[in-house]
Coordinates of C-alpha atoms in Angstrom, one line a residue:
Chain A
X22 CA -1.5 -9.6 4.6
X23 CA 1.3 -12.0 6.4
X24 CA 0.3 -12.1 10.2
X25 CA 3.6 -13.5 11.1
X26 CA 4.6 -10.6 13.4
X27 CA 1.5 -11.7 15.4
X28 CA -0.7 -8.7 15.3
X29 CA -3.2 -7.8 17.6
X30 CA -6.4 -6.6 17.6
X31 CA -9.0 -6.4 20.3
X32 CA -12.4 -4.7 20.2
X33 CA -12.4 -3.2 24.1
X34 CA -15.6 -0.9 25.7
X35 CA -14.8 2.7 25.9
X36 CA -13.4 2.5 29.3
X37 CA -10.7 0.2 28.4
X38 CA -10.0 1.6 25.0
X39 CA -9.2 5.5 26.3
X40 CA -6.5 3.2 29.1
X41 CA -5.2 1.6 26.2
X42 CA -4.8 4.1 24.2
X43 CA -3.3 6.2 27.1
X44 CA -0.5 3.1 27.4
X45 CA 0.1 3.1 23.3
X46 CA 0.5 7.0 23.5
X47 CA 3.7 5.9 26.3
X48 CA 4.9 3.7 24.2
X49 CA 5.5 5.4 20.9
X50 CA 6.9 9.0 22.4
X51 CA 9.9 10.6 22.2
X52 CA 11.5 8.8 19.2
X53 CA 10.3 7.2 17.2
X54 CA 6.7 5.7 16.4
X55 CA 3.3 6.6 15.4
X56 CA 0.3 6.8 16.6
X57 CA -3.4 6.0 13.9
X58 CA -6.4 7.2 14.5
X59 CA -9.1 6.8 12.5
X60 CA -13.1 7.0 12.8
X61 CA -15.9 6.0 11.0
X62 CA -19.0 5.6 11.4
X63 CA -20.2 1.7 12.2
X64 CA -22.7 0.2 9.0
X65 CA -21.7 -3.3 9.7
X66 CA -23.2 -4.9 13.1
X67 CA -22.9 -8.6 13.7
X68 CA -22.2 -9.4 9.9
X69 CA -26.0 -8.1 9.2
X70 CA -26.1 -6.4 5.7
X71 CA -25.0 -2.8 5.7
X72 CA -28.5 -0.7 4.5
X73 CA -27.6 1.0 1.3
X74 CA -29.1 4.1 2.0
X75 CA -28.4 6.0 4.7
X76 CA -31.4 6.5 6.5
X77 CA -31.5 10.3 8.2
X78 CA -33.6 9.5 11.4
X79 CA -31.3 6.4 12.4
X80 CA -28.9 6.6 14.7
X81 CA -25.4 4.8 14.3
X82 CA -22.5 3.6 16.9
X83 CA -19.0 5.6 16.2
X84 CA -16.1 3.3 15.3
X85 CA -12.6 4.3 17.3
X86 CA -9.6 2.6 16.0
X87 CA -6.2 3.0 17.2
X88 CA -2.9 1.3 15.7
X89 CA 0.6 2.2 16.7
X90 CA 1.1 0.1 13.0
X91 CA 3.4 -2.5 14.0
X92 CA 1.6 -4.9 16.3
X93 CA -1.1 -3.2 18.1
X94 CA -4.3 -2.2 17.3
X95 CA -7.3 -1.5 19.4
X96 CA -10.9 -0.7 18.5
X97 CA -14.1 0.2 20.2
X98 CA -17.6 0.9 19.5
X99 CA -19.4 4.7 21.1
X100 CA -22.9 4.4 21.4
X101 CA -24.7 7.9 20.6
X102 CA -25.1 7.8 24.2
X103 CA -21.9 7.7 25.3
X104 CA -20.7 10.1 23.0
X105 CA -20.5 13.5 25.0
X106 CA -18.8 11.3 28.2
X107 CA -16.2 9.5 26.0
X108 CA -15.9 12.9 23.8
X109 CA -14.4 14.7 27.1
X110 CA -11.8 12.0 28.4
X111 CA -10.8 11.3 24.8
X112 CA -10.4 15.2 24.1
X113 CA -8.2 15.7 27.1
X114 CA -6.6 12.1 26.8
X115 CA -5.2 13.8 23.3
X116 CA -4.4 17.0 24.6
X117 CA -2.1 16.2 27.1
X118 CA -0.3 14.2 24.8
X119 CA 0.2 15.8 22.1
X120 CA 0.8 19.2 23.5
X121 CA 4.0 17.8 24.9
X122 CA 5.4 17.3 21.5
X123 CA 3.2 19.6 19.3
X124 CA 5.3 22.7 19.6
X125 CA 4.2 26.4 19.5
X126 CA 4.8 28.2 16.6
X127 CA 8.6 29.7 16.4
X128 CA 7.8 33.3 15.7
X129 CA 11.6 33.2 14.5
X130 CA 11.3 30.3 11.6
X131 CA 7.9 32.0 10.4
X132 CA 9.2 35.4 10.1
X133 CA 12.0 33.2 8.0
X134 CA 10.0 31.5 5.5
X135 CA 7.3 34.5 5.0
X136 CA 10.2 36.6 4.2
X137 CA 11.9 34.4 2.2
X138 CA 8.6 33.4 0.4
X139 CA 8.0 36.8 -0.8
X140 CA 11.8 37.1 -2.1
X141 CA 10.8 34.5 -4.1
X142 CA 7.8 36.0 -5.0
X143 CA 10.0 39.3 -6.0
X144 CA 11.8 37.7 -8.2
X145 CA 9.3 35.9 -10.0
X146 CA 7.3 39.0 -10.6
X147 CA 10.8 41.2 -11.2
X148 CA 12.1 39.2 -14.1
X149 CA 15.6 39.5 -15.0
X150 CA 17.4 41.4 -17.4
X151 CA 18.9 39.6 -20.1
X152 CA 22.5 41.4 -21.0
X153 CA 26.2 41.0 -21.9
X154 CA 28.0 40.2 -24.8
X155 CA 26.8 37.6 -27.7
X156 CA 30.0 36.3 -28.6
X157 CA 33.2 35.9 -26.9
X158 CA 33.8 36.0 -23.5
X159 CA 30.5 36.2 -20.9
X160 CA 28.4 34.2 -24.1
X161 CA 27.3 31.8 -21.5
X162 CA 26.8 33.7 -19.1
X163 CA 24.2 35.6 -21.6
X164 CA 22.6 32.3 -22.4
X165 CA 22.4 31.2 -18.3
X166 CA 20.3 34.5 -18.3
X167 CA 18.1 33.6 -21.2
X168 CA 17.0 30.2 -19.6
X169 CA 16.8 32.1 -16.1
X170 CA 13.9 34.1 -17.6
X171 CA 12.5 31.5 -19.2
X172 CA 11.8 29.8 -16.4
X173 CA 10.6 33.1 -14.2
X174 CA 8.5 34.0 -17.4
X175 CA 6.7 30.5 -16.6
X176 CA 6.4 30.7 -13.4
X177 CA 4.9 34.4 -13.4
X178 CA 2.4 33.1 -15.7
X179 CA 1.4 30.4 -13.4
X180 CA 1.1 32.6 -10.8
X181 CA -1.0 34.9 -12.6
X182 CA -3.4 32.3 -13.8
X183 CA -3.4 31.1 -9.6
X184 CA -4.2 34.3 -8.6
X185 CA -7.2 35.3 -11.2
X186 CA -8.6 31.9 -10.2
X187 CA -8.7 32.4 -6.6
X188 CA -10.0 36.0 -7.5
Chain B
X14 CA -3.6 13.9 -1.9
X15 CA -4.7 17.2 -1.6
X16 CA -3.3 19.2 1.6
X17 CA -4.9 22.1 2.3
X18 CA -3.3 24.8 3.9
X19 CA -6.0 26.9 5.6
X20 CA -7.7 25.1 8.7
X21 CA -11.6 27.0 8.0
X22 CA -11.2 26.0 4.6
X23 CA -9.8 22.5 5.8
X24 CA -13.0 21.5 8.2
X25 CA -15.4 23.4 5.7
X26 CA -14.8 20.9 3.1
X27 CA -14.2 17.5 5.6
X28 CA -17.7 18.4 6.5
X29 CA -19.5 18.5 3.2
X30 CA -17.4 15.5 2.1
X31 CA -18.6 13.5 5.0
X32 CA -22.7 15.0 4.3
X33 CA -22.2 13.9 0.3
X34 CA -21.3 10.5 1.8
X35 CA -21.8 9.6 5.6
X36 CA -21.0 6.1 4.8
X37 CA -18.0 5.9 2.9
X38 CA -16.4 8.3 4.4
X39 CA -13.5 7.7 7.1
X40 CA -11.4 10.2 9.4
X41 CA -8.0 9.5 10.0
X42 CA -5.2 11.1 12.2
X43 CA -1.6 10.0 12.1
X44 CA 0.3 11.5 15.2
X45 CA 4.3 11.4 15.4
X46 CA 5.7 12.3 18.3
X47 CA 9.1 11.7 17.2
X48 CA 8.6 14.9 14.7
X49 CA 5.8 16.5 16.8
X50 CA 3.1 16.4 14.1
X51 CA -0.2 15.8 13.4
X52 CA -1.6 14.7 10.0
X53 CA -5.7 14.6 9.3
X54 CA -7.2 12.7 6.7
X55 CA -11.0 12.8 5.3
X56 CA -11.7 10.5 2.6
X57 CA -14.4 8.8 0.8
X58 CA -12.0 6.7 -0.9
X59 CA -12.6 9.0 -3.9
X60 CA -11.3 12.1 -2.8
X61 CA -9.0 12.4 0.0
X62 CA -8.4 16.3 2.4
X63 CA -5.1 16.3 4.4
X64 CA -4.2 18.5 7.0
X65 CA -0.5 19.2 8.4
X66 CA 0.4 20.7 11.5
X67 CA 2.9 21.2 14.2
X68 CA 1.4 23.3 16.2
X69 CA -0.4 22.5 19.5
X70 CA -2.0 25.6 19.2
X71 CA -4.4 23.2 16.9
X72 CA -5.2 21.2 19.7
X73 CA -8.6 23.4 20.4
X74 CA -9.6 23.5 17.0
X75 CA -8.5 19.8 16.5
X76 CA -10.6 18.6 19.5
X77 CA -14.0 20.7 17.9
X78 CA -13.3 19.3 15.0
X79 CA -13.1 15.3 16.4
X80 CA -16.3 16.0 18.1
X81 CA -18.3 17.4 15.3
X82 CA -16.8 14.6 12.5
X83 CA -18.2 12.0 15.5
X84 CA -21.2 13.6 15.9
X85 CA -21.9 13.8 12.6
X86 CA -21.3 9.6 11.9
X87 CA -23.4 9.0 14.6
X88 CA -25.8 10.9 13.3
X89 CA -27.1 11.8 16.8
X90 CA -30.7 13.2 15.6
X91 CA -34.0 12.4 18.0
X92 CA -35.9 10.0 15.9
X93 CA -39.4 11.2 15.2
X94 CA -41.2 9.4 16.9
X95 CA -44.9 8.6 14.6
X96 CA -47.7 9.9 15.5
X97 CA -49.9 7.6 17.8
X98 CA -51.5 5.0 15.5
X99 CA -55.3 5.2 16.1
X100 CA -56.3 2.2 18.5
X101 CA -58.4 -0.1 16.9
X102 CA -59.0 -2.4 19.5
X103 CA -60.8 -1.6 22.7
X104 CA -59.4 -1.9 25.7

């Protein structure tokens, strides 16, 4: 990976981290910009081997990264010690940001899409009625009609086979 | 890619595909605030959950959820501690 854009990347303490990532959230609102997350938990300490087999009794340190995926990214370790403090600042620290943009659900748009879902639905499991002349006038629109069903015959069988598989 | 659609069904499966493999595994979120969603990702580099939403009514459940997958790499058990060796010298 080319690091010409100057990238980044500092391993903070969990303090500095959640103020960090409270600055990166400013920076990429409103327009445009996003915001990576990602955990995992930490094998590798200090370039020491990482144990192949997880051991159950051990105890392991959380790794926290944060990238807005240009040129910042920001990491820290949690200790299981630290875990219920950091857990409450970082739970809020998300919150509050994302339930400013995160919107409720539009009761309007549901209603929508359910309804127009299950018109869809209809005429899937309706079918349609192949009719009109063979020859002459309204032969194509005879044959549109043929592929029509076709193509619901399909995707009623698909939607059979879904349904006894969920059953 | 799979995205799955319910959220129990969702965090029911991140779960047992973190237990099969604590150590491969990874959680990721993507947050855009410029289309006000949310994206989570569980993968073992094998088999990857995705979960959409746009709705902060998630927030709750999304904030459980972050604290159980962290929990869960940390592994936060009390370590047994072994039984008191018998002393063999004398004090």
């Amino acid at each position: 990976m080319g690091s010409g854009k100057g990238k980044q990347h500092e391993i903070l303490d969990n303090d500095e981290f959640l103020k960090s990532l409270a600055t990166l959230f400013e920076k990429t609102t409103a327009s445009k910009g996003s915001i990576w997350l990602t955990h995992k938990r930490l094998t590798y300490e200090d370039g020491a081997e990482p144990s192949p087999s997880s051991d159950p009794s051990k105890e392991y340190s959380c790794l926290l990264r944060a990238t807005d995926g240009k040129s910042q990214t920001i990491s820290t370790h949690i200790a299981p010690s630290s875990l219920p403090t950091f857990q409450a600042h970082y739970g809020t620290l998300l919150k509050s940001t994302m339930t400013q943009t995160l919107r409720k659900r539009d009761k309007k748009k549901e209603k929508a899409r359910v309804e127009a879902a299950a018109l869809k639905k209809k005429k899937i499991m309706d079918g349609v009625l192949v009719e009109g002349p063979k020859r002459g006038n309204g032969r194509k629109k005879r044959e549109r009609l043929q592929k029509v069903k076709v193509r619901l015959d399909e995707a009623r069988k698909k939607l059979e086979e879904k349904e006894r598989q969920t059953k | 890619m799979v995205y799955i659609k319910s959220w129990t069904e969702y965090q029911a499966e991140a779960e047992k595909l973190y237990e099969q493999q604590p150590e491969r595994t990874r959680y990721c979120v993507k947050y855009r605030a410029a289309d006000g969603s949310l994206v989570l990702k569980v993968t073992d580099d094998n088999l990857c959950l995705k979960y959409k939403t746009q709705s902060s009514i998630m927030l709750n459940r999304f904030e459980a959820f972050n604290l159980s997958m962290m929990s869960k790499m940390q592994n936060r058990r009390p370590v047994v501690s072994p039984p008191p060796a018998p002393q063999t010298a004398s004090k």
